[in-house]
Every structure is written in structure tokens, then in C-alpha cells.
mmCIF file of C-alpha atoms in Angstrom:
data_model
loop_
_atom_site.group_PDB
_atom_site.id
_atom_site.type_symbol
_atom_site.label_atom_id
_atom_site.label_comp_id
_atom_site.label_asym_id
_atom_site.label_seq_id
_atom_site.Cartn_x
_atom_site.Cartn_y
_atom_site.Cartn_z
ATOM 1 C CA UNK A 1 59.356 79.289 -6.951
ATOM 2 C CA UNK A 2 62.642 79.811 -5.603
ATOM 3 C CA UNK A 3 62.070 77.580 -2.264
ATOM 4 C CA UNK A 4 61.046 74.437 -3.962
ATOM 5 C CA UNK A 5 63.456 74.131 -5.615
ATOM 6 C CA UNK A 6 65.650 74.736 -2.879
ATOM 7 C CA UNK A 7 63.754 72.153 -1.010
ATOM 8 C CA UNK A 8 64.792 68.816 -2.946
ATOM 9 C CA UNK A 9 68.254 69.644 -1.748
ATOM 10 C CA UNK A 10 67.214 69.430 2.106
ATOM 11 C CA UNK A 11 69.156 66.071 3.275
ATOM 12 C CA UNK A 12 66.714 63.228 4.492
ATOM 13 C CA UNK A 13 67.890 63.587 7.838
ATOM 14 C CA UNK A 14 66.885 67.087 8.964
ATOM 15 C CA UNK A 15 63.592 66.646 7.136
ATOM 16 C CA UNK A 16 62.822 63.394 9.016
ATOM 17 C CA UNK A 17 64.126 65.501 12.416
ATOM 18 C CA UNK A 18 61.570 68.496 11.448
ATOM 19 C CA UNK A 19 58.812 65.871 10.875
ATOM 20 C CA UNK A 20 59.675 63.904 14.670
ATOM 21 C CA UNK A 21 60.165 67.244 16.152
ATOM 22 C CA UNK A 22 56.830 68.627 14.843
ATOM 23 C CA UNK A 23 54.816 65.105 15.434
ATOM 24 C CA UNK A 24 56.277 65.559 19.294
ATOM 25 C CA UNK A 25 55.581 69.023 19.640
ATOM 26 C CA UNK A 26 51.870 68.775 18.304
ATOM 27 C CA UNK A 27 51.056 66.249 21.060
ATOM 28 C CA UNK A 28 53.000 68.115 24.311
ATOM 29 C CA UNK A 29 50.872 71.251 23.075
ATOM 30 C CA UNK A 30 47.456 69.968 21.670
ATOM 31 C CA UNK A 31 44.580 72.138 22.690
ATOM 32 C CA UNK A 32 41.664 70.451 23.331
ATOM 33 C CA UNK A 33 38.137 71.992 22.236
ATOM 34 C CA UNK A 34 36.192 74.335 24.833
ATOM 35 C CA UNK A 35 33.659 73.118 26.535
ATOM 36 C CA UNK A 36 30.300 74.783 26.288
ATOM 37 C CA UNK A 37 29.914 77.698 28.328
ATOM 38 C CA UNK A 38 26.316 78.074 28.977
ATOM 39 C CA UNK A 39 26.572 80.623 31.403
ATOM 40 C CA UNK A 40 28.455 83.023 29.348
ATOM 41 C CA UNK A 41 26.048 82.060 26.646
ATOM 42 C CA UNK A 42 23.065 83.182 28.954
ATOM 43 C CA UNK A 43 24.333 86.458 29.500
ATOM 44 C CA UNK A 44 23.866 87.912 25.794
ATOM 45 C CA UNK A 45 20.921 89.088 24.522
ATOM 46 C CA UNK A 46 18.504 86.684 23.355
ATOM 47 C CA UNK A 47 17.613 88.427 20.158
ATOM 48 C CA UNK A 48 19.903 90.213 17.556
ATOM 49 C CA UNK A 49 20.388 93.846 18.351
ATOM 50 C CA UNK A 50 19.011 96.210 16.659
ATOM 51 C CA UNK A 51 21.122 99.641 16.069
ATOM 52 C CA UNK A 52 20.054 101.827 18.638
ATOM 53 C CA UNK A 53 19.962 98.716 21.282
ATOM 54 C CA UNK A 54 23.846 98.024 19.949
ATOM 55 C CA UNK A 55 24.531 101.794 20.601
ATOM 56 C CA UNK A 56 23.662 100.995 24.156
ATOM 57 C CA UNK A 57 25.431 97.691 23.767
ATOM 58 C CA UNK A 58 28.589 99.272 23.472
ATOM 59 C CA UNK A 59 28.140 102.063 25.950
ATOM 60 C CA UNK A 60 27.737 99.064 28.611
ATOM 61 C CA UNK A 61 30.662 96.964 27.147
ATOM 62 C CA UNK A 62 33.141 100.357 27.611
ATOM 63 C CA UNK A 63 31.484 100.890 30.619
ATOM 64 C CA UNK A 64 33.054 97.646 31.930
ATOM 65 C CA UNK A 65 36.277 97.644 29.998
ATOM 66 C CA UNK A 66 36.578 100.955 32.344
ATOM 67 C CA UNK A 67 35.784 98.903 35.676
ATOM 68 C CA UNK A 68 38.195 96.243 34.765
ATOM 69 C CA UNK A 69 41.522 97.715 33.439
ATOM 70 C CA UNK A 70 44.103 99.517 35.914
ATOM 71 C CA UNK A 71 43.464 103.446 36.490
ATOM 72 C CA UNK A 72 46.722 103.646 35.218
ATOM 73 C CA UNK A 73 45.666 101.824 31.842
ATOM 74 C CA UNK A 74 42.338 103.506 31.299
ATOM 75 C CA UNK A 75 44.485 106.929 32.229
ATOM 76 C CA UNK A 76 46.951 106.420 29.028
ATOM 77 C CA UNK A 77 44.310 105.155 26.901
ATOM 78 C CA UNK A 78 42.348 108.053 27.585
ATOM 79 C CA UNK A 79 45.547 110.366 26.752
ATOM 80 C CA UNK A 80 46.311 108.629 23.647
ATOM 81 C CA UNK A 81 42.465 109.102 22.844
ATOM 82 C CA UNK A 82 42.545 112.690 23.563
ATOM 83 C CA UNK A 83 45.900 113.434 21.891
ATOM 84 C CA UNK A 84 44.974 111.265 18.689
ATOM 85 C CA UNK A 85 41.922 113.026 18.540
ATOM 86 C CA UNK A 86 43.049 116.579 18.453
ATOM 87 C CA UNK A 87 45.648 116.081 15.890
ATOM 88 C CA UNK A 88 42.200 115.307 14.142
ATOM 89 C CA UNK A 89 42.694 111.125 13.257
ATOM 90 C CA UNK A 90 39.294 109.996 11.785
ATOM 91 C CA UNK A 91 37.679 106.597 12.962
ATOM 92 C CA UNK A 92 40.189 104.695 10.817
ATOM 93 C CA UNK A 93 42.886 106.489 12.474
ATOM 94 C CA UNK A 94 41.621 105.306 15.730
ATOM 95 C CA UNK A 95 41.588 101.936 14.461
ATOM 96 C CA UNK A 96 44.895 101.971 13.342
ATOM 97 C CA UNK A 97 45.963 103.385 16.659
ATOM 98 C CA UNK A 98 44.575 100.816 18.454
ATOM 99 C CA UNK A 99 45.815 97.445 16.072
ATOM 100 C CA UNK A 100 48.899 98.942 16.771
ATOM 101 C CA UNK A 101 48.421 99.367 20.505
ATOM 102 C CA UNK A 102 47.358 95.880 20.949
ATOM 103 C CA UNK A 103 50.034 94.034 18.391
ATOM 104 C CA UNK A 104 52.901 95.918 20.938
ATOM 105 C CA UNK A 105 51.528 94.495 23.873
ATOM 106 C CA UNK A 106 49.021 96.988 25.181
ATOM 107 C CA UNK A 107 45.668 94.629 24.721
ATOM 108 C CA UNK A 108 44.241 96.586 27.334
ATOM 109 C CA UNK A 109 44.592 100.390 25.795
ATOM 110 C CA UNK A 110 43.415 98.871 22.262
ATOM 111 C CA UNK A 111 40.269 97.356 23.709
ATOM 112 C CA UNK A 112 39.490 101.065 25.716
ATOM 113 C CA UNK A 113 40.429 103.361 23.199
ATOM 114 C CA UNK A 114 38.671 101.413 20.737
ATOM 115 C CA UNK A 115 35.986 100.841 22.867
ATOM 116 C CA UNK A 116 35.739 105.071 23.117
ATOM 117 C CA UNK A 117 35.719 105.123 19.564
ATOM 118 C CA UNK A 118 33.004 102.990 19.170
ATOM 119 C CA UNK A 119 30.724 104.576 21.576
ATOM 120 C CA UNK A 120 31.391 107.876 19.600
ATOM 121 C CA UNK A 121 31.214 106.620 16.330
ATOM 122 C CA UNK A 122 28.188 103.200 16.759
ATOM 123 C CA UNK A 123 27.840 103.310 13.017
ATOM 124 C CA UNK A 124 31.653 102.310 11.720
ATOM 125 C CA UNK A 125 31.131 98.897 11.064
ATOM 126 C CA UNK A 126 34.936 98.046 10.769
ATOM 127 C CA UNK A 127 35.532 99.513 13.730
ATOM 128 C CA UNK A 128 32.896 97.460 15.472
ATOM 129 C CA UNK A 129 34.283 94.485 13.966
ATOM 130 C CA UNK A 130 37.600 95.063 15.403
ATOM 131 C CA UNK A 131 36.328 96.116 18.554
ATOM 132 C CA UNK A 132 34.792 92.667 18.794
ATOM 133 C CA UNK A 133 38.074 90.842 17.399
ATOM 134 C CA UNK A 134 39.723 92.444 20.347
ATOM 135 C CA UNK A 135 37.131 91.496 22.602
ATOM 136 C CA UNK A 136 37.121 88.129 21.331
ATOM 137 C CA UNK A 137 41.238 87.783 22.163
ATOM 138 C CA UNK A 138 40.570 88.901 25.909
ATOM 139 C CA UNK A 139 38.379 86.538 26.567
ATOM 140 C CA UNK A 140 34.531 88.608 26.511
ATOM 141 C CA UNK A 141 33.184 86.510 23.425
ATOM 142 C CA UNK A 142 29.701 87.113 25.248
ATOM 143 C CA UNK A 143 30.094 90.550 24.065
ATOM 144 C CA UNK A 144 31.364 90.453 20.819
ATOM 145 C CA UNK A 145 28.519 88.154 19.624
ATOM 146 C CA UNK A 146 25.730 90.243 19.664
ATOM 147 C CA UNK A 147 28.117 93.048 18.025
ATOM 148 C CA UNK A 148 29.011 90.715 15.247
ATOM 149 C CA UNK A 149 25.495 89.601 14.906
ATOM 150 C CA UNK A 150 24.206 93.075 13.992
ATOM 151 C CA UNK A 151 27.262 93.457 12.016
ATOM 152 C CA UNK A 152 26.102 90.376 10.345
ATOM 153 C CA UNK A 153 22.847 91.287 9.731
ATOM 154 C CA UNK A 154 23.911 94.342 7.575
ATOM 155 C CA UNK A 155 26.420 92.420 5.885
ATOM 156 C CA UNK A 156 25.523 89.281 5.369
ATOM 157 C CA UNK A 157 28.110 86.246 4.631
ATOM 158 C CA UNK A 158 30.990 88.950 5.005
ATOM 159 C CA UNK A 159 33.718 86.378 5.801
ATOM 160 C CA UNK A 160 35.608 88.723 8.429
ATOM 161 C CA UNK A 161 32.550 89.169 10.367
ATOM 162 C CA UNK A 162 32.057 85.113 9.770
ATOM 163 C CA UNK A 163 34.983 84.412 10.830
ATOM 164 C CA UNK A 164 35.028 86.697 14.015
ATOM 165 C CA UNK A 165 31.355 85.045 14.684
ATOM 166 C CA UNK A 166 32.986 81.773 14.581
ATOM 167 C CA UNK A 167 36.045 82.717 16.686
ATOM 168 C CA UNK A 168 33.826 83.871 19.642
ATOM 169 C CA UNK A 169 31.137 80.879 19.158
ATOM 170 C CA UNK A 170 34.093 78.857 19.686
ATOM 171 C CA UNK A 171 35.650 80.291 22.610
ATOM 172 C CA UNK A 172 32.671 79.852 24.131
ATOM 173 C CA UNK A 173 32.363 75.620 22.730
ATOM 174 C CA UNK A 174 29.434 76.473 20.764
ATOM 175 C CA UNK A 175 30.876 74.005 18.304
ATOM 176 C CA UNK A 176 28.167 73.728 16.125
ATOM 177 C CA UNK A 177 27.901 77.793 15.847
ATOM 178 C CA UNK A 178 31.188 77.862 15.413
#
């Protein structure tokens, strides 16, 4: 309540500035849609995993998070894993460890350490979910789909697995997925 009517005293001027300034900067930086990325789209299953093929799923996602990330990355993660795991943190914990990992910059120790978790625990569905989110962000929506998919399948019309579904299908310009 208190900022509209703190608004109406705003002078013209720096309102009509905020609206040019806005206008300009909305055209220098307009994304344009993805195009469709059929090969990427080819590479996931064809059929919606069930759980013991998503177990394996994950195995071969972590599998190439390892291959990909610096030794020195996958070395800390797998410290922090370790260390977070004997001071006895539950899957949440290791959730929470790894949000926090990627929101200070470490994308790459959230998505391993996560990715850990998840092959340990297959059967923490917000952990997969966020596992996927954080695939999603780096780029691998080919492997997040058929995570959320299952995901999606036990929860149907859950709007946070929706909306990560919809995410990946449209970093891959799947437009009508999305």
C-alpha cells in the first residue's frame, strides 16, 4: 500500500525517462525464441521412463556430469558430499547444499553433488526435480526431460514439475511442448 501511494508523486519526467529507457533496453536485448533442436530431441528416450530405467537414467547423467566438469570441481564437490554427509544431512540437506552452491556461483558442484544425491537416493522426487532445474540452467534439457516426465507421471499437473517440463521443452524450441 505504501508504494502507490508514493507513486502519484513520481514527476512526469522520470516516469516518461523509465518508460524510453525500458522501451530501448527491451529492443538492444530481445531474445529471440530457440529454434528446434531435433538432434538434442533425438537423444532422449523415446518412451517415459519407468523407475528402475530412471535409476539408470541418472547413474548415466552423473556419469557425464563427472566427464565434463574440471577434476578440480568434481574433487570439491565430492568433499563437500562426503563432509555433508557425515555430519549426517538427509536428502533435503543435500538439496539445500546444493541451491546454495549453485545461487553463489558454483553451478558446476550443485549439478555433481546433486547429481550424487540422486543416484543414492532415485526415489526423492524434489530432489529429482531440482536436479533437472539445474540441468535445465546448464544447458542438458535432453536430460532433464525424461526425469521430469517420470516425475510427471507420479504427480500429475504439479505446476513445478510443469513448469520445469516447459523450461527444458523450450530450451530445446519445442514451442508447442513448451
Amino acid at each position: 500500500g505504501g508504494v502507490t501511494k508514493k507513486i502519484e508523486k513520481i514527476p512526469d519526467k522520470i516516469v516518461k525517462q523509465a518508460i524510453k529507457n525500458d522501451s530501448v533496453q527491451n529492443t538492444e536485448t530481445k531474445a529471440s525464441v530457440p529454434k528446434l533442436d531435433q538432434k538434442r530431441i533425438d537423444m532422449m528416450p523415446k518412451d517415459t521412463l519407468n523407475d528402475a530405467e530412471l535409476i539408470l537414467f541418472i547413474k548415466k547423467i552423473h556419469a557425464g556430469v563427472e566427464q565434463i566438469i574440471t577434476k578440480e570441481e568434481k574433487e570439491e564437490a565430492s568433499r563437500a558430499y562426503v563432509a555433508a554427509k557425515s555430519l549426517g544431512k538427509t536428502s533435503n540437506g543435500m538439496s539445500n547444499i546444493s541451491t546454495n552452491l549453485y545461487l553463489s556461483g558454483h553451478a558446476a558442484h550443485a549439478i555433481y553433488l546433486l547429481g550424487k544425491e540422486c543416484s543414492s537416493s532415485p526415489k526423492h522426487a524434489n530432489n529429482l526435480n531440482n536436479y533437472a532445474a539445474l540441468i535445465i540452467m546448464a544447458g542438458g534439457e535432453q536430460a532433464a526431460i525424461p526425469i521430469l516426465q517420470n516425475l510427471n507421471q507420479s504427480f500429475p499437473n504439479n505446476s513445478t514439475i510443469l513448469n520445469n517440463l516447459g523450461q527444458a521443452w523450450y530450451g530445446l524450441g519445442a514451442m508447442n511442448k513448451a
